[in-house]
Amino acid sequence: MVRHRILSLVVCNFVLWISPAVESRGFAAQVSASASSDRAAQIEKGRQVVAQVCAACHTTIVRMVQVHKQTAEQWKDTVYFMISRGAQIMPDEIEPVTAYLTATSGSNPQAGRGRQTPETDGGAILQRSCQQCHELAVASKKLESEDWNAVITRMMTYGARLTSEDRQKLIDYLSGR
Amino acid sequence: MKTPKRTKKPASSQQGGTPALSRRAFIAAAASTGLTLGVGPAAAAAAPGSLQGTVTPKPENALPKDQPEIYRGTAAGAVLAQLKAAGVRTLFHTNTSGFVPFWEAIYTAGDVQVINMTHEGQAVAAAAGYTMASKNLGFFFGSHVGVFNALSNTYNAWKDRVPLLVTFSGGGIAEQGKDSFESWDNALGPTEPFTMWTGTLLTEDITDILRRAIKFAFGPPSGPVTLMFNAGGEQVEAPIYKMDLATMRYKSRAPTDLIEKAAQWLIEAENPVFVVGSQVGVEGAYAEIVALAEKLSVPVAETMHSLYANFPNDHPLFVGELQAQRYPRKQDLLISFGESFTAGREDIRGLTASGPRRIVHISHDPKALGRSFASDLSILSDVRTAIRDISDAVDAMLTKDRMTRIRSSRLAEVSAFTASLKQSREIALRAHFDSSPVTWERVGYELEKVLDKDAVIVPELGTQYYKIYRQLKLGGPNKQRIGRTKGDALGWGLAAAFGVNLALPDRQVVALQGDGGFLFNQSEALWSIARYEAPMLIVILNNHSYNESRARNMLNGGIFYEAGKDFNGYLGDPNVEFTKIAEAYGLKGEKVKSASDLGPALQRCLKSMRDGKAVVLDIDIAVDGAPLSQPTWYQRHSIAEIRKKRLNG
């Protein structure tokens, strides 16, 4: 069931984006203030490639990177592995992707236990279903409840499984009620 | 004497190979008859003198116009005679008593080869591999108590839509309800979820039943049929039906309006993509799909679980897996040629990642259309015929100048994209080219260097396989690939590769196995490989673990990942010497521990294959995925240590 929830989020028409919450907790915090703008630009480029390429299959990419602390060398090997495996990363993207993964990795080693958290409200449902792949800011767009209802309906046509109760909680939460 | 029944030709079928009529001629001729286009072949066939009559269809069951030959002899002999009349000369068997009349018929016939296997599941896998490579009919006979051994590979054959007859002796209804020796009720019941039909070969109508079974196996959809083999030494007179298996599958052709709509959408699309599926491979429509893709330089993708190499993977239009697509990022049209999209979430991602777009689904399997997803246009047709028809329709709709403009502008973009991908793969290959344990990429690279261009690869690996696959030239005029089975039930690959080798004795056949997969009851197949002198190469990619499942289990972290432990992934204790297993069967074994040893070892393997002997090549291969702090840990338990009673002796 979890699989379907994750899947539904990937296939819906949300803007796919690696969470800036992770960005702030993760690589942004780890990139020193003195880092060159080139370095920051490289990481940003890597983030975009990861969002576009890796997240296409690894729907939990943020959590995956959060829990795995690896060196730059190990991450580069992972990138090579995934290129051989079929990831469509271009030659000039190998270094940026490696830089992004290295900067982000291991920021929350226990994120893998997150699924055990009981869901009590719309925020928890959002966290469970959305924030692994989608930017919180995007999910918090100011939309009316009818619009969120349409978005969630579309997600459910792709296979999202939400109970009526959870669905309403999520709509209420997203529309700021 | 029994009079054979004649079966009416189904109105909507066209048997006898691909129709010779072009789409353009079809449209013109249809117009001249005054038929309404788009009503489908059934309506067309119903009209006297209609087009259907011009394509020389063969009858559905290939009944000859004259009276069929009448067989007189034992019921078991009638089964063999009917199989032979269908061109079946190779039978797969696992030992049991109870087939004496059938053996006598085989002995008397003198031109039928029985392949003995030592496990029902392996025999079914071998029959499946044989069928996939030969397009013949795989036939297995064994004991009904082997139904359960046969299940997983019967299931695999069903997932792969392989026509098989899987028959079992015993299990008669006379024993129903008794719970007597080797009996249970509804003996074939366990096979029903993944067979096209289950039945019983009764003495009465025995060859008719067999003819129907073959028809059901070929479909479409095609797949295994299970039968109770209740044909013994009883004397019968039975008609023997000539059957042409090459044209056995019920064929169909799409209505013109659907073809024209698909062609129109293709012409209008700015960023179309083709997805090629296993039906292209089944029909052998490789040249046709390449020609159509090249006509408008349409990028071609495949799904993650494609069964065959349906498009040359070194072609500049081949963009790899659909779910990983970056080009074209925003597709406005997807046309699936014979892919059923049954792989689950990976396929759904591939179908939806690009956002809204038109989807055209072309399949010769009516059950596949619209099953896994909703398409905008579903076309029931032989895939080869549909490709040709769409190609003709495009020709009729576009001027040559416009076609050239579309083709050349798109080709430049696609080629640049695929060339960059190739460059990235080359970088990844070279990154650890000389490392030991050997990288998967290096294995693929070395195999590509030494294997014949028409070699056949039969993989049964996890997703690491793709690292080998990217280094091999597969599809089209290059090497062929059969597998991995879409069923994914381990214990298929080695016997399936043996079946492929039986069908293609003049080709190099390479089974790619993991150590974990090999340990799923596969060493039994070595017995048959040795007995029948199949000069195969059996590569065991040995990372001493179930690396695929370990990597997946650890992907998102969790308690075990934090502890660096994996309960079920480590296989290195005991550290199996696969070369010694090979030697136990009288085969050759080669062990490779470093990259520099791989090339010379492969040369020795090829020599052995030339000499007619199979080789097991055991390669220490790199582990990938998230590294564990205790990769060799497992939950230890020793019976020897906990025993309290001193044993005698």
PDB file of C-alpha atoms in Angstrom, chain A residues 27-41 43:
ATOM      1  CA  PHE A  27      23.511  20.091   2.156  1.00  0.00           C
ATOM      2  CA  ALA A  28      22.891  23.768   2.655  1.00  0.00           C
ATOM      3  CA  ALA A  29      23.866  23.424   6.287  1.00  0.00           C
ATOM      4  CA  GLN A  30      26.901  21.457   5.345  1.00  0.00           C
ATOM      5  CA  VAL A  31      28.143  23.708   2.628  1.00  0.00           C
ATOM      6  CA  SER A  32      30.324  26.177   4.410  1.00  0.00           C
ATOM      7  CA  ALA A  33      29.718  29.847   4.048  1.00  0.00           C
ATOM      8  CA  SER A  34      33.044  30.216   2.348  1.00  0.00           C
ATOM      9  CA  ALA A  35      32.297  27.713  -0.344  1.00  0.00           C
ATOM     10  CA  SER A  36      32.732  29.164  -3.735  1.00  0.00           C
ATOM     11  CA  SER A  37      29.746  30.091  -5.783  1.00  0.00           C
ATOM     12  CA  ASP A  38      30.961  27.601  -8.368  1.00  0.00           C
ATOM     13  CA  ARG A  39      30.682  24.858  -5.831  1.00  0.00           C
ATOM     14  CA  ALA A  40      27.209  25.973  -4.857  1.00  0.00           C
ATOM     15  CA  ALA A  41      26.206  26.156  -8.498  1.00  0.00           C
ATOM     16  CA  ILE A  43      25.539  21.328  -6.151  1.00  0.00           C
TER      17      ILE A  43
END
